[in-house]
Amino acid sequence: MGVPRFWRAIPNRYNLIGSRCTSCGNYYYPKRVVCPHCRRRSEMTSYTFAGEGKIETFTEVYVTSTEFEREVPYIIGIVKLDEGPSLTSQIVCDPEEIDIGTRVRAIFRRIGEDGDKGIIYYGTKFTPI
Ligand SMILES: [Zn+2]
């Protein structure tokens, strides 16, 4: 019983996992092996981000590769997580719903599909809270 093996095997795809340096307390996303601040003295541990933050900047994308054509227009933004790190991600909403400073939370959505193999990729996107 318990959690099916499939879910346990791929935690990185369904969680926002980065690193925390226990020496200085800084957070990093994506994961780092060495803290750029502490270097050799760094002690890194795995950290699962709460998944909330705010929009630092964003832009609407109207032209893209054929792979993402059906999603146009879409919004790409830089989200600063509450713990500190910033990341670039798609923001799922109407442009009128957001502004710089809008609070957002992480969601997990389909990013792309490999036509030949039928593999669907999932990843982190954000949506207004
Ligand atoms: Zn450090």
Coordinates of N, CA, C and O in Angstrom, one line a residue, residues 1-15 17:
M1 N 0.8 -1.2 0.0 CA 0.0 0.0 0.0 C 0.9 1.3 0.0 O 2.0 1.2 -0.4
G2 N 0.3 2.3 0.4 CA 1.1 3.6 0.5 C 1.1 4.3 -0.9 O 0.2 4.0 -1.7
V3 N 2.0 5.1 -1.1 CA 2.1 5.9 -2.3 C 2.6 5.0 -3.5 O 3.6 4.3 -3.3
P4 N 1.9 5.1 -4.6 CA 2.4 4.3 -5.7 C 3.8 4.6 -6.1 O 4.2 5.8 -6.0
R5 N 4.6 3.6 -6.6 CA 6.0 3.8 -6.9 C 6.1 4.9 -7.9 O 7.1 5.7 -7.9
F6 N 5.3 5.0 -8.9 CA 5.4 6.0 -10.0 C 5.5 7.4 -9.4 O 6.3 8.2 -9.9
W7 N 4.8 7.7 -8.4 CA 4.8 9.1 -7.8 C 6.1 9.3 -7.0 O 6.6 10.4 -7.1
R8 N 6.5 8.3 -6.3 CA 7.7 8.4 -5.5 C 8.9 8.6 -6.4 O 9.9 9.2 -6.0
A9 N 8.9 8.0 -7.6 CA 10.1 7.9 -8.4 C 10.4 9.3 -9.1 O 11.5 9.5 -9.5
I10 N 9.4 10.2 -9.2 CA 9.7 11.4 -9.9 C 9.3 12.6 -9.1 O 8.6 13.5 -9.6
P11 N 9.8 12.8 -7.9 CA 9.4 13.9 -7.0 C 9.8 15.3 -7.6 O 9.1 16.2 -7.5
N12 N 10.9 15.3 -8.4 CA 11.4 16.6 -9.0 C 10.4 17.2 -10.0 O 10.4 18.4 -10.1
R13 N 9.6 16.4 -10.6 CA 8.7 16.9 -11.6 C 7.4 17.6 -11.0 O 6.8 18.4 -11.6
Y14 N 7.1 17.1 -9.8 CA 5.9 17.6 -9.1 C 6.1 18.5 -7.9 O 5.2 18.9 -7.3
N15 N 7.4 18.8 -7.6 CA 7.7 19.7 -6.5 C 8.7 20.6 -7.0 O 9.5 20.4 -7.9
I17 N 11.9 21.7 -6.2 CA 13.0 21.3 -5.3 C 14.3 22.0 -5.7 O 14.7 22.0 -6.8

